[in-house]
Short mmCIF file of C-alpha atoms and ligand atoms in Angstrom, two decimals:
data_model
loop_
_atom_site.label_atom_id
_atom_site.label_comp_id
_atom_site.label_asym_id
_atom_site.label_seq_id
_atom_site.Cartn_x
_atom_site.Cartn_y
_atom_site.Cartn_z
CA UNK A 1 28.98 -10.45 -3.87
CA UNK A 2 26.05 -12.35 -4.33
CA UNK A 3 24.80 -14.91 -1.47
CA UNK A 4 21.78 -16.58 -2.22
CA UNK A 5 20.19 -19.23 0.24
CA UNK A 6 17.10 -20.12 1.78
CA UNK A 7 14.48 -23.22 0.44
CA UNK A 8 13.03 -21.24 -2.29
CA UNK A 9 16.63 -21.00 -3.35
CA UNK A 10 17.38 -24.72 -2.90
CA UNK A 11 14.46 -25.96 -4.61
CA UNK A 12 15.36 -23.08 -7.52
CA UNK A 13 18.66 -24.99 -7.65
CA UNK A 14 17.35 -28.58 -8.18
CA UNK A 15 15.19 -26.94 -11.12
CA UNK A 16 18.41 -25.19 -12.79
CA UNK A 17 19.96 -28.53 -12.16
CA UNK A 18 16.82 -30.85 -13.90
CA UNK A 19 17.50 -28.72 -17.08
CA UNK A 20 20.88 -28.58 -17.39
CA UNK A 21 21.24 -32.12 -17.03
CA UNK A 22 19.09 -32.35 -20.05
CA UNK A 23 21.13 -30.75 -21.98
CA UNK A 24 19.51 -27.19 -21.63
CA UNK A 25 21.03 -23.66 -20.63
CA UNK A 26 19.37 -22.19 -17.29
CA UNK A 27 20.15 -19.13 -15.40
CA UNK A 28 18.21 -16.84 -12.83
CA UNK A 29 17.58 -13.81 -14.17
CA UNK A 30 15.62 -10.43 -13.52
CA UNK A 31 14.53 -9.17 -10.20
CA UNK A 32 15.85 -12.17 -8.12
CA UNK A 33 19.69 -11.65 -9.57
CA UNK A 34 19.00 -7.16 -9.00
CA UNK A 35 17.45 -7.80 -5.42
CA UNK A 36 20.44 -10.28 -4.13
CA UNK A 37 22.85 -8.00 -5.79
CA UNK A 38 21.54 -5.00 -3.30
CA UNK A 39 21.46 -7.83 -0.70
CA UNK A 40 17.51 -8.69 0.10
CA UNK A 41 15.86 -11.84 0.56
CA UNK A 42 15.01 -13.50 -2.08
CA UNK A 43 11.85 -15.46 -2.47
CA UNK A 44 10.68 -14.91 -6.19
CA UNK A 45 13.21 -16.48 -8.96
CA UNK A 46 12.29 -16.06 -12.86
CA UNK A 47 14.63 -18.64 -14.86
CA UNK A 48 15.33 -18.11 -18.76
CA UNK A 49 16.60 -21.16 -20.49
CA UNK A 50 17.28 -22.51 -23.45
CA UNK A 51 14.84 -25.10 -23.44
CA UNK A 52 11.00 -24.85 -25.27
CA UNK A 53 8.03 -24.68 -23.02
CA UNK A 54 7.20 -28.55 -23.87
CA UNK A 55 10.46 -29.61 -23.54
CA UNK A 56 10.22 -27.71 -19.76
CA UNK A 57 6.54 -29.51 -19.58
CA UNK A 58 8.09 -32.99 -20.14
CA UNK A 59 10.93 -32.31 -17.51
CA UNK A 60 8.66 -31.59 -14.74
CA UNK A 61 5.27 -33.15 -13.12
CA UNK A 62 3.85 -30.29 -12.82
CA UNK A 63 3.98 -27.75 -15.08
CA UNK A 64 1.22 -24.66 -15.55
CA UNK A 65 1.21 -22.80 -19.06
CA UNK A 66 0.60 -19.61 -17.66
CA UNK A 67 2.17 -17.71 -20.85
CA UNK A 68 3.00 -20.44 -23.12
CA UNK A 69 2.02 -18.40 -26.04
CA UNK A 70 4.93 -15.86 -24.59
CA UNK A 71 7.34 -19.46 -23.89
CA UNK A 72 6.72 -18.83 -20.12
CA UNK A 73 5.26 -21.65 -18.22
CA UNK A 74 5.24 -22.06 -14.43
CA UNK A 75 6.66 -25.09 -12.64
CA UNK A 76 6.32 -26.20 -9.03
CA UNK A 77 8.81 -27.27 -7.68
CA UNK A 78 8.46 -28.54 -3.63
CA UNK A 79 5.49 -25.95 -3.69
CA UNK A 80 7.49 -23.61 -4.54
CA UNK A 81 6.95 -21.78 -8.20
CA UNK A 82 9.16 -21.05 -10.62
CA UNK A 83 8.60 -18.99 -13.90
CA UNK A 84 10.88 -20.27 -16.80
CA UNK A 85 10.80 -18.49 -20.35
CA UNK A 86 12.20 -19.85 -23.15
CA UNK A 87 15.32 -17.28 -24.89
CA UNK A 88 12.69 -15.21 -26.60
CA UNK A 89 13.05 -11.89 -28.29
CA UNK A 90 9.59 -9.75 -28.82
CA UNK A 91 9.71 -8.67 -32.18
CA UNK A 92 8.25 -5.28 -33.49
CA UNK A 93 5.42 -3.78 -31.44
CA UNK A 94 3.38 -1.62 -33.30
CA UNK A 95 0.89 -0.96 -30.62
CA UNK A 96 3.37 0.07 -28.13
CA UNK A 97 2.31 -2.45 -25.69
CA UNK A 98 1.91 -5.89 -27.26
CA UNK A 99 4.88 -7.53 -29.18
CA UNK A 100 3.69 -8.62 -32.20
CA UNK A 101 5.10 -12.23 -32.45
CA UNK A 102 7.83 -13.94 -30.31
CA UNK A 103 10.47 -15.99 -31.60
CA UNK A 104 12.62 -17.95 -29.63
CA UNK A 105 16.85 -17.48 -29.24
CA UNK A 106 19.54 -19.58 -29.25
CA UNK A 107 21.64 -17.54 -26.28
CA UNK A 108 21.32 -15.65 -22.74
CA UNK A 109 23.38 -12.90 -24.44
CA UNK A 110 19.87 -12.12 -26.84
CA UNK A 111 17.39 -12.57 -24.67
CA UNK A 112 18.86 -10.40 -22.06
CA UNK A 113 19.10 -7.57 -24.29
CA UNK A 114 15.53 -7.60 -24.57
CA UNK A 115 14.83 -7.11 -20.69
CA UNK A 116 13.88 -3.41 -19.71
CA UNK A 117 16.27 -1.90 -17.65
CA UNK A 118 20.36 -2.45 -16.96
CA UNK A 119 19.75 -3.83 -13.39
CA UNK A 120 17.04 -6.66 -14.85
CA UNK A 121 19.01 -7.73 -17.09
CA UNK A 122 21.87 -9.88 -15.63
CA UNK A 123 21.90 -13.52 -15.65
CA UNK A 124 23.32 -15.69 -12.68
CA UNK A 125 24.05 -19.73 -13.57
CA UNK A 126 24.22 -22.58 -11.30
CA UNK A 127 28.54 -22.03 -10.80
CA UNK A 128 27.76 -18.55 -10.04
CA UNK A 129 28.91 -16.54 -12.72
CA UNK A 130 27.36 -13.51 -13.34
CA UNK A 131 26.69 -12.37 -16.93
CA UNK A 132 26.53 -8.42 -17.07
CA UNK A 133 26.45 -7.53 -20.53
CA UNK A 134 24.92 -4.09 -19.65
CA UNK A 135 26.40 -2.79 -16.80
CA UNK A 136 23.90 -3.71 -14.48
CA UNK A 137 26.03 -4.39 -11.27
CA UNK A 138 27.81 -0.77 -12.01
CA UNK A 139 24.36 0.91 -12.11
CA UNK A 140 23.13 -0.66 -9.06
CA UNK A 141 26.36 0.47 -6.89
CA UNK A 142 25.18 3.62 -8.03
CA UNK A 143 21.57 3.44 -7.80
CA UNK A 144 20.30 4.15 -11.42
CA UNK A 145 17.91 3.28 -13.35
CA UNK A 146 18.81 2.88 -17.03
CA UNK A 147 17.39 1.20 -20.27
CA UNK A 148 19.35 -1.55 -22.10
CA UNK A 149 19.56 0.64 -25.04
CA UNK A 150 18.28 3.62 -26.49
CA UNK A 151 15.93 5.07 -23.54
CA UNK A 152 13.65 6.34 -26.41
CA UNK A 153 13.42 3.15 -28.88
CA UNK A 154 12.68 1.07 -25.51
CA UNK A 155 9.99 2.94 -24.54
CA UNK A 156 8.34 3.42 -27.89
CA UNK A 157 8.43 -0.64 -27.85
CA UNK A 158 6.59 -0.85 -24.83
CA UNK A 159 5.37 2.34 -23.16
CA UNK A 160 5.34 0.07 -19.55
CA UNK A 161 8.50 0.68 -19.58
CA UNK A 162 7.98 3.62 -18.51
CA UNK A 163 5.94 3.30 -15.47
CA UNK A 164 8.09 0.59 -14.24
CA UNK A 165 11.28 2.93 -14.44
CA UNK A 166 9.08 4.79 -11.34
CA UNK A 167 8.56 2.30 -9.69
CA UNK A 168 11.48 0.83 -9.44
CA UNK A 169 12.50 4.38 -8.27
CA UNK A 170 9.85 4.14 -5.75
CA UNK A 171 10.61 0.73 -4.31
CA UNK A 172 14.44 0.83 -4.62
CA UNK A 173 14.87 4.44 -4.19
CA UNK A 174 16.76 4.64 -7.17
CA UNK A 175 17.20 7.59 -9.51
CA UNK A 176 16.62 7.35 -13.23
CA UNK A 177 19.84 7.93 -15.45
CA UNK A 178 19.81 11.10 -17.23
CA UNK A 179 18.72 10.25 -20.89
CA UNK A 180 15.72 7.93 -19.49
CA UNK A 181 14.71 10.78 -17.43
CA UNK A 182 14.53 13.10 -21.13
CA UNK A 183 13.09 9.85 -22.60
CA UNK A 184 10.21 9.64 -20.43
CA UNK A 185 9.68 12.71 -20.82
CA UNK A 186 9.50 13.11 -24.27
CA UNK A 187 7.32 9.79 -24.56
CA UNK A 188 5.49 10.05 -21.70
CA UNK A 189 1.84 10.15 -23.84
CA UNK A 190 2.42 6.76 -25.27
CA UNK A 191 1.27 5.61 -22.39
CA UNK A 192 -2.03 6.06 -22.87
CA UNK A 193 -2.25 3.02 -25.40
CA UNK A 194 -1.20 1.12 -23.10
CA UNK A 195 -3.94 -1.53 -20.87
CA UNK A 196 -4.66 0.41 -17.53
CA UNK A 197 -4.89 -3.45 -15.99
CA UNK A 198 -0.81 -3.22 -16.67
CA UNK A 199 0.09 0.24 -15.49
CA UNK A 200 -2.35 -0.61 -12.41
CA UNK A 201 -0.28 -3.44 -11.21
CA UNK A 202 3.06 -1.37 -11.37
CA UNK A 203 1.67 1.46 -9.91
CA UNK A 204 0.63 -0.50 -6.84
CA UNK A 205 4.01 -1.41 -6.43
CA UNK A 206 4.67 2.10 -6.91
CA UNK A 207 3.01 3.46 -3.66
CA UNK A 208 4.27 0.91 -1.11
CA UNK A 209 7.68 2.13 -1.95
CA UNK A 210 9.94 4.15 0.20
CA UNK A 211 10.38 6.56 -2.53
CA UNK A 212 7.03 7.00 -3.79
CA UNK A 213 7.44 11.22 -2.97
CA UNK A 214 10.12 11.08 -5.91
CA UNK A 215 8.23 8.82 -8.17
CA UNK A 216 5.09 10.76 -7.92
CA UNK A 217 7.34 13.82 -8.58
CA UNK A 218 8.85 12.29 -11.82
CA UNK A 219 5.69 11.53 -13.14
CA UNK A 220 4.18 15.13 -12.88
CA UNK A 221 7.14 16.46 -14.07
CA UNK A 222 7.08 14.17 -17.30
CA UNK A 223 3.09 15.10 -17.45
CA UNK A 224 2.30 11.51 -16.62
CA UNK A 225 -0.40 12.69 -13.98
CA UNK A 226 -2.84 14.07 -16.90
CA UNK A 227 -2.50 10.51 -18.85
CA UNK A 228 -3.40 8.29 -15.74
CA UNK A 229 -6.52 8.54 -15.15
CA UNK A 230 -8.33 10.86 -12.75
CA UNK A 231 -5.04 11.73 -11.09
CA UNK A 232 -4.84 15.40 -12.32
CA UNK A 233 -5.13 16.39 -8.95
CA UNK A 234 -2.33 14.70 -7.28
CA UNK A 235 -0.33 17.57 -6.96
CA UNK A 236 -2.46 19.06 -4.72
CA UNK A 237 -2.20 15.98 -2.15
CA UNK A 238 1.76 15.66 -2.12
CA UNK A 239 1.71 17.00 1.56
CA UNK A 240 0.61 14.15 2.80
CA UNK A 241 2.54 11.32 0.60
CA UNK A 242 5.72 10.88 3.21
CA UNK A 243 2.54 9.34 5.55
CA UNK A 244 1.97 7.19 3.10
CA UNK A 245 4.50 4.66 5.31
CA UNK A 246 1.76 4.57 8.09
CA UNK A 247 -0.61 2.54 5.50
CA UNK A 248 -0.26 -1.54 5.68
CA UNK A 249 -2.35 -2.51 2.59
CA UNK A 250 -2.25 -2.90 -0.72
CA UNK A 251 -6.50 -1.41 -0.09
CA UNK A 252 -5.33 1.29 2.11
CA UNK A 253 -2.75 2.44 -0.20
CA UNK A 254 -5.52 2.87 -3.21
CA UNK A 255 -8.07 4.31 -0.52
CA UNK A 256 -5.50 7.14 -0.24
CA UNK A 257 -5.33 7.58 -3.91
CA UNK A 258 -8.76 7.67 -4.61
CA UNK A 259 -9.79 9.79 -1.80
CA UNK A 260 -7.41 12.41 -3.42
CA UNK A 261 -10.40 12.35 -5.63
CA UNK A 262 -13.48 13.87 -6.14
CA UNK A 263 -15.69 10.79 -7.35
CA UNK A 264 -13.69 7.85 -5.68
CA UNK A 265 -15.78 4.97 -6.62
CA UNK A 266 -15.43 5.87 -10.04
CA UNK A 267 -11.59 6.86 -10.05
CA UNK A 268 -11.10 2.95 -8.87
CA UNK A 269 -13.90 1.55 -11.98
CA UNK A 270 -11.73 3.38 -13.93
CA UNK A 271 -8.39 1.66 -13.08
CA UNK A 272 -10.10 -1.68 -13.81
CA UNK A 273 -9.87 -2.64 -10.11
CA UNK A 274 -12.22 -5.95 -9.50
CA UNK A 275 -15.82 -4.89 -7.88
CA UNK A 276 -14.46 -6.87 -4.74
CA UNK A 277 -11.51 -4.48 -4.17
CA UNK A 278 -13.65 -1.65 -5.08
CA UNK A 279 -15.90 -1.81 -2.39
CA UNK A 280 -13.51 -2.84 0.45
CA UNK A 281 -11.84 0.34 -0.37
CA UNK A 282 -14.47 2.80 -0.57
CA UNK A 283 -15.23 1.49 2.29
CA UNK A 284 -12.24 2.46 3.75
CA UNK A 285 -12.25 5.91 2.34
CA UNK A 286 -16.15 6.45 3.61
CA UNK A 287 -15.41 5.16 6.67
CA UNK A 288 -12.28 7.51 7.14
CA UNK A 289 -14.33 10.56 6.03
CA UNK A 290 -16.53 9.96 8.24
CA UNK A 291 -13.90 9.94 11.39
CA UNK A 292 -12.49 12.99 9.87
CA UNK A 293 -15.70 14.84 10.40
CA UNK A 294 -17.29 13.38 13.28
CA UNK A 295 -14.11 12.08 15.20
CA UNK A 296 -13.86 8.52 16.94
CA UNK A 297 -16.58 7.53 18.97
CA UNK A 298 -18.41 4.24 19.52
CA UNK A 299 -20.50 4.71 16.65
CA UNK A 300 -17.81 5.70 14.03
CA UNK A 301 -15.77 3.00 14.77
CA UNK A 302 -18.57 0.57 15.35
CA UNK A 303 -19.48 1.51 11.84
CA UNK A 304 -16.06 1.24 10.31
CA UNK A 305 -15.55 -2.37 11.51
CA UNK A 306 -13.80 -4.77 10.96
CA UNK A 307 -11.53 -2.08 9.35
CA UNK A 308 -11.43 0.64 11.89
CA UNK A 309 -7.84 0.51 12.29
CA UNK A 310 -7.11 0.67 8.57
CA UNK A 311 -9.38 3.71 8.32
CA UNK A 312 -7.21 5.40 11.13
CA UNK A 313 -4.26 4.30 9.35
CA UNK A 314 -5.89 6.05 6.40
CA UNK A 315 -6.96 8.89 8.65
CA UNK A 316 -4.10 9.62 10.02
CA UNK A 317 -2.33 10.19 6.33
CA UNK A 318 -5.22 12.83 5.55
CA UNK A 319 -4.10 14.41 8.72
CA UNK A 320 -0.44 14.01 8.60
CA UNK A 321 0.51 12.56 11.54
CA UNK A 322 1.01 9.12 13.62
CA UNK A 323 -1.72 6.45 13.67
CA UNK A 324 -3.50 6.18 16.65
CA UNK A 325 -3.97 2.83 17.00
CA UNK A 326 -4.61 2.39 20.59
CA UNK A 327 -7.14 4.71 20.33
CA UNK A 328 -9.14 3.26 17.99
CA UNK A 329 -8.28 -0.28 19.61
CA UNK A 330 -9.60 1.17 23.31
CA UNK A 331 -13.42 2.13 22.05
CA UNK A 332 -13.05 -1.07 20.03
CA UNK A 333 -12.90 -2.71 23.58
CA UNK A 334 -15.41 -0.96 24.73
CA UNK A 335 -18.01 -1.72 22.38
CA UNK A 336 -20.94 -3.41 23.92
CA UNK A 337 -21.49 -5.35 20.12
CA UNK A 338 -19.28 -5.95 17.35
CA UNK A 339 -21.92 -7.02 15.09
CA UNK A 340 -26.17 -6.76 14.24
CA UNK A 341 -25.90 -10.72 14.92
CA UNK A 342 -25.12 -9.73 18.42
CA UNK A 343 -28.41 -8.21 19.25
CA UNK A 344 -30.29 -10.51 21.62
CA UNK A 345 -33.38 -9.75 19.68
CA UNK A 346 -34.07 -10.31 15.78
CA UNK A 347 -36.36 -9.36 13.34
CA UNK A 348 -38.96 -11.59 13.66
CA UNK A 349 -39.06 -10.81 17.58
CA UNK A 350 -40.17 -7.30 16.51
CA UNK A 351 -42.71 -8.45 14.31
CA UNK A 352 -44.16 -10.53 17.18
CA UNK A 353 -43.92 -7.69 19.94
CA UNK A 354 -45.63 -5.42 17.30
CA UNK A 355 -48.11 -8.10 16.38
CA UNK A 356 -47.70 -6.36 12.60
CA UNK A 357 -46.91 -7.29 8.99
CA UNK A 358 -42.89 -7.61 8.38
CA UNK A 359 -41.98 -4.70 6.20
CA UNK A 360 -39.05 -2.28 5.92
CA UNK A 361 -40.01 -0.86 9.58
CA UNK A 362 -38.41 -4.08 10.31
CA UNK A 363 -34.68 -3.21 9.46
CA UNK A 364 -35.30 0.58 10.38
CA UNK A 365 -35.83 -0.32 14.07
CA UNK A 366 -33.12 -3.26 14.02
CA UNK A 367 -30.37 -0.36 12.77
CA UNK A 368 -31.87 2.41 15.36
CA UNK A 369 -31.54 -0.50 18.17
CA UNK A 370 -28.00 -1.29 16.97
CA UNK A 371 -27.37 2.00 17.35
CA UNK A 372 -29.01 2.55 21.06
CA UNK A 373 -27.65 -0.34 21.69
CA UNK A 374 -23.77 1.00 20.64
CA UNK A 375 -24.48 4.17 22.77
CA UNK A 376 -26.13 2.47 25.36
CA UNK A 377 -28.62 4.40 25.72
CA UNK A 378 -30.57 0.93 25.77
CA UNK A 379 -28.80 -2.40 27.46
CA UNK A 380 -28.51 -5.26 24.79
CA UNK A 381 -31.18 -6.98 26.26
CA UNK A 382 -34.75 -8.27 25.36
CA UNK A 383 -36.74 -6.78 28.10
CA UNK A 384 -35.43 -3.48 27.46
CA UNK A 385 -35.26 -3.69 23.72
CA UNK A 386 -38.59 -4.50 24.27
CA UNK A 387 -39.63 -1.28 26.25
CA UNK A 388 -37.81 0.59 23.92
CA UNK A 389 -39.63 -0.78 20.64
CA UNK A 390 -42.99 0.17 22.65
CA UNK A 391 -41.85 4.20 22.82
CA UNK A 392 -40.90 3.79 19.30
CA UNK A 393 -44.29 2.37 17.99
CA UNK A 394 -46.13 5.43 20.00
CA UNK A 395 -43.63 7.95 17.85
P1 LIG B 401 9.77 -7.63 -8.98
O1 LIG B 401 10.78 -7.87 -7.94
O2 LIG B 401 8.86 -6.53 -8.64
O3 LIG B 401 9.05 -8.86 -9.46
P2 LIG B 401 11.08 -7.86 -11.51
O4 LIG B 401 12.24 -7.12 -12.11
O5 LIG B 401 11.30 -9.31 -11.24
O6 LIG B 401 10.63 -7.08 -10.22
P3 LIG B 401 8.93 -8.67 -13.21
O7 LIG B 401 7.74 -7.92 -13.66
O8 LIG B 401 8.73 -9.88 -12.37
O9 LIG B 401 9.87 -7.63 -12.48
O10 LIG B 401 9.74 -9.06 -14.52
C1 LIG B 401 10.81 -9.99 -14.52
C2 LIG B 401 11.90 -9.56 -15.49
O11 LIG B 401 11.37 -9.53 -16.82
C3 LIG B 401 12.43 -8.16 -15.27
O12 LIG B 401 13.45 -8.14 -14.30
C4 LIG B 401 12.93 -7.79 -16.65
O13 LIG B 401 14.16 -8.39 -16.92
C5 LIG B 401 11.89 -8.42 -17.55
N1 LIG B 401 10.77 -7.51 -17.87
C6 LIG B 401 9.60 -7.38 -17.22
N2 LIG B 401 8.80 -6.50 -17.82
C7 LIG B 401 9.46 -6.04 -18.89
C8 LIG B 401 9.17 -5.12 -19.94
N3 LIG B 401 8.01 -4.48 -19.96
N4 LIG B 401 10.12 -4.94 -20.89
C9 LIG B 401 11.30 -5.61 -20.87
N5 LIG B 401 11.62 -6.48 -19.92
C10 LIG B 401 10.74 -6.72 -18.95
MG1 LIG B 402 9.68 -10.70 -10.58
#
């Protein structure tokens, strides 16, 4: 039923191996045990064992505490990495999103109980036996989604939960079971204690899936959409989620979701999105705008480089239909520059022509030649650059 292979796998092997023969229990667990079970690859293995992060630490050279205070430390492994947490339970969590103190377990059986949802919470050892405790196997045959537990205790634990039952439903195309359908529903505005760093990541993982029409459904119908923020609105732009498959990005994905704003800088500040990713994708959004109004020409897409493809790809989601790549890639060609640093004349030739101070006249008429140049309406050269600045100094 389940066929594992590949290097990641071997190397994952040698590392169950290295702690069992030390005397310590190790299984895969989680999403590597659910994704092999619906038979895809493979390439990210979480390992629970019985053995305490410095106990792992002194097994292996090299070993990165990346949640020791949680027991989870990283080890590579033939440059390969491998989480491994400790049998932990999370005790109490009176802010619904942070347990309030971890304490290890002596057995699989515990810590599995723990784990969020039926299908994440098998356990696979080295022989191959599968430990199901839960009914996990059952529930992915029939593609549900189901808490270990009481749907509402497991939510009010960690509100996360929630979010992740989406979009899991999003990226497996799953349904939810019937009483953690209710349960998010009833406890749906829990999730507003909980870090918008953490709902972010899941959430990113919930629009690349194929079923992101259904998750984005579930979550208006459990009132998610006015806890979020700024996504009130998302109803409105539900037309044009099944072209979410034309997008290729992780950026291009959130440039749809913010554009379905009004203030889309701000909707991204507000997600806690790094000022790096921020501006790549209003830049994508602008720059897709800006194509909606004026169309693709030389100067639009000239403008929108180096992502003037991803803005058609984002284009062509606002206007619900294919990409038109070729398009795009055909004025591309035809672009007499790609870049100011292509100009054959800079800055300080202009002051010298002019025989004038530098000042901001000096990027005004660099950006008005780039954009002669781009609509050749002057050749990229100096002597007619030249010419050209002469008409403009007599303006
Ligand atoms: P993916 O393939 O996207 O990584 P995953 O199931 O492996 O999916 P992770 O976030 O990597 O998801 O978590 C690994 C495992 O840890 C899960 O399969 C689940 O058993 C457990 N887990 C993760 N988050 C929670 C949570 N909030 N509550 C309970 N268990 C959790
Ligand atoms: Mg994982």
């Amino acid at each position: 039923m389940i066929n594992l292979t590949g290097k990641t796998y071997e190397s994952c092997v040698e590392v169950l191996q290295k702690l069992t023969n030390a005397g310590h229990e190790a299984y895969i667990v989680g999403g590597a045990v659910r994704d092999a079970m619906l038979g895809f690859p493979v390439s990210d293995f979480d390992i629970a064992s019985s053995a305490k992060p410095e106990e792992i630490m002194s097994l292996f050279d090299k070993v990165i505490p990346t949640g020791i205070d949680h027991g989870t430390v990283t080890v590579m492994h033939h440059s390969f990495s491998y989480e491994i947490t400790t049998y932990r339970t999370d005790s109490s969590y009176a802010d619904f999103r942070h347990p309030d103190a971890v304490s290890y377990l002596s057995s699989i059986e515990e810590d599995l109980a723990r784990r969020d949802f039926t299908m994440n919470s098998m356990a696979l050892s080295l022989d191959g036996t599968l430990i199901d405790l839960y009914g996990g196997q059952e529930d992915i045959k029939n593609g549900l989604i189901r808490t270990v537990g009481n749907p509402l205790e497991r939510f009010q634990e960690d509100a996360l939960r929630m979010i992740r039952a989406v979009r899991f439903q999003s990226t497996l195309s799953f349904a939810l079971d019937k009483h953690t359908h209710c349960a998010l529903k009833k406890q749906a505005d829990l999730l507003q204690y909980v870090a918008v760093e953490r709902i972010q990541a899941e959430f990113s993982k919930l629009l690349a899936g194929k079923g992101v029409q259904q998750a984005l459904v579930t979550l208006i119908q459990a009132n998610v959409h006015h806890i979020l923020p700024g996504i009130q609105q998302i109803e409105k732009s539900l037309d044009e989620v099944p072209f979410l498959v034309n997008l290729t990005t992780e950026a291009e994905r959130w440039a749809w979701l913010a554009s379905t704003t009004e203030e889309p800088k701000r909707f991204l500040k507000k997600w806690r999105l790094s000022n790096r990713f921020v501006k790549e994708v209003d830049y994508l959004v602008e720059n897709a705008r800006s194509a909606q109004t004026r169309g693709w020409n030389k100067a639009t897409v000239y403008t929108a480089l180096p992502e003037a493809e991803a803005c058609e790809r984002l284009l062509s989601v606002f206007e619900k239909r294919l990409p038109k790549i070729k398009k795009v890639e055909q004025i591309m060609s035809e672009l007499p520059i790609t870049s100011a640093t292509m100009l054959t004349v800079t800055g300080e030739d202009l002051v010298q022509w002019r025989g004038i101070s530098p000042g901001p006249w000096v990027g005004e008429a660099l950006r008005e030649i780039e954009l002669a140049v781009i609509n050749e309406e002057i050749k990229n050269e100096k002597s007619s650059i030249r010419r050209w600045l002469k008409q403009w100094q007599t303006q």
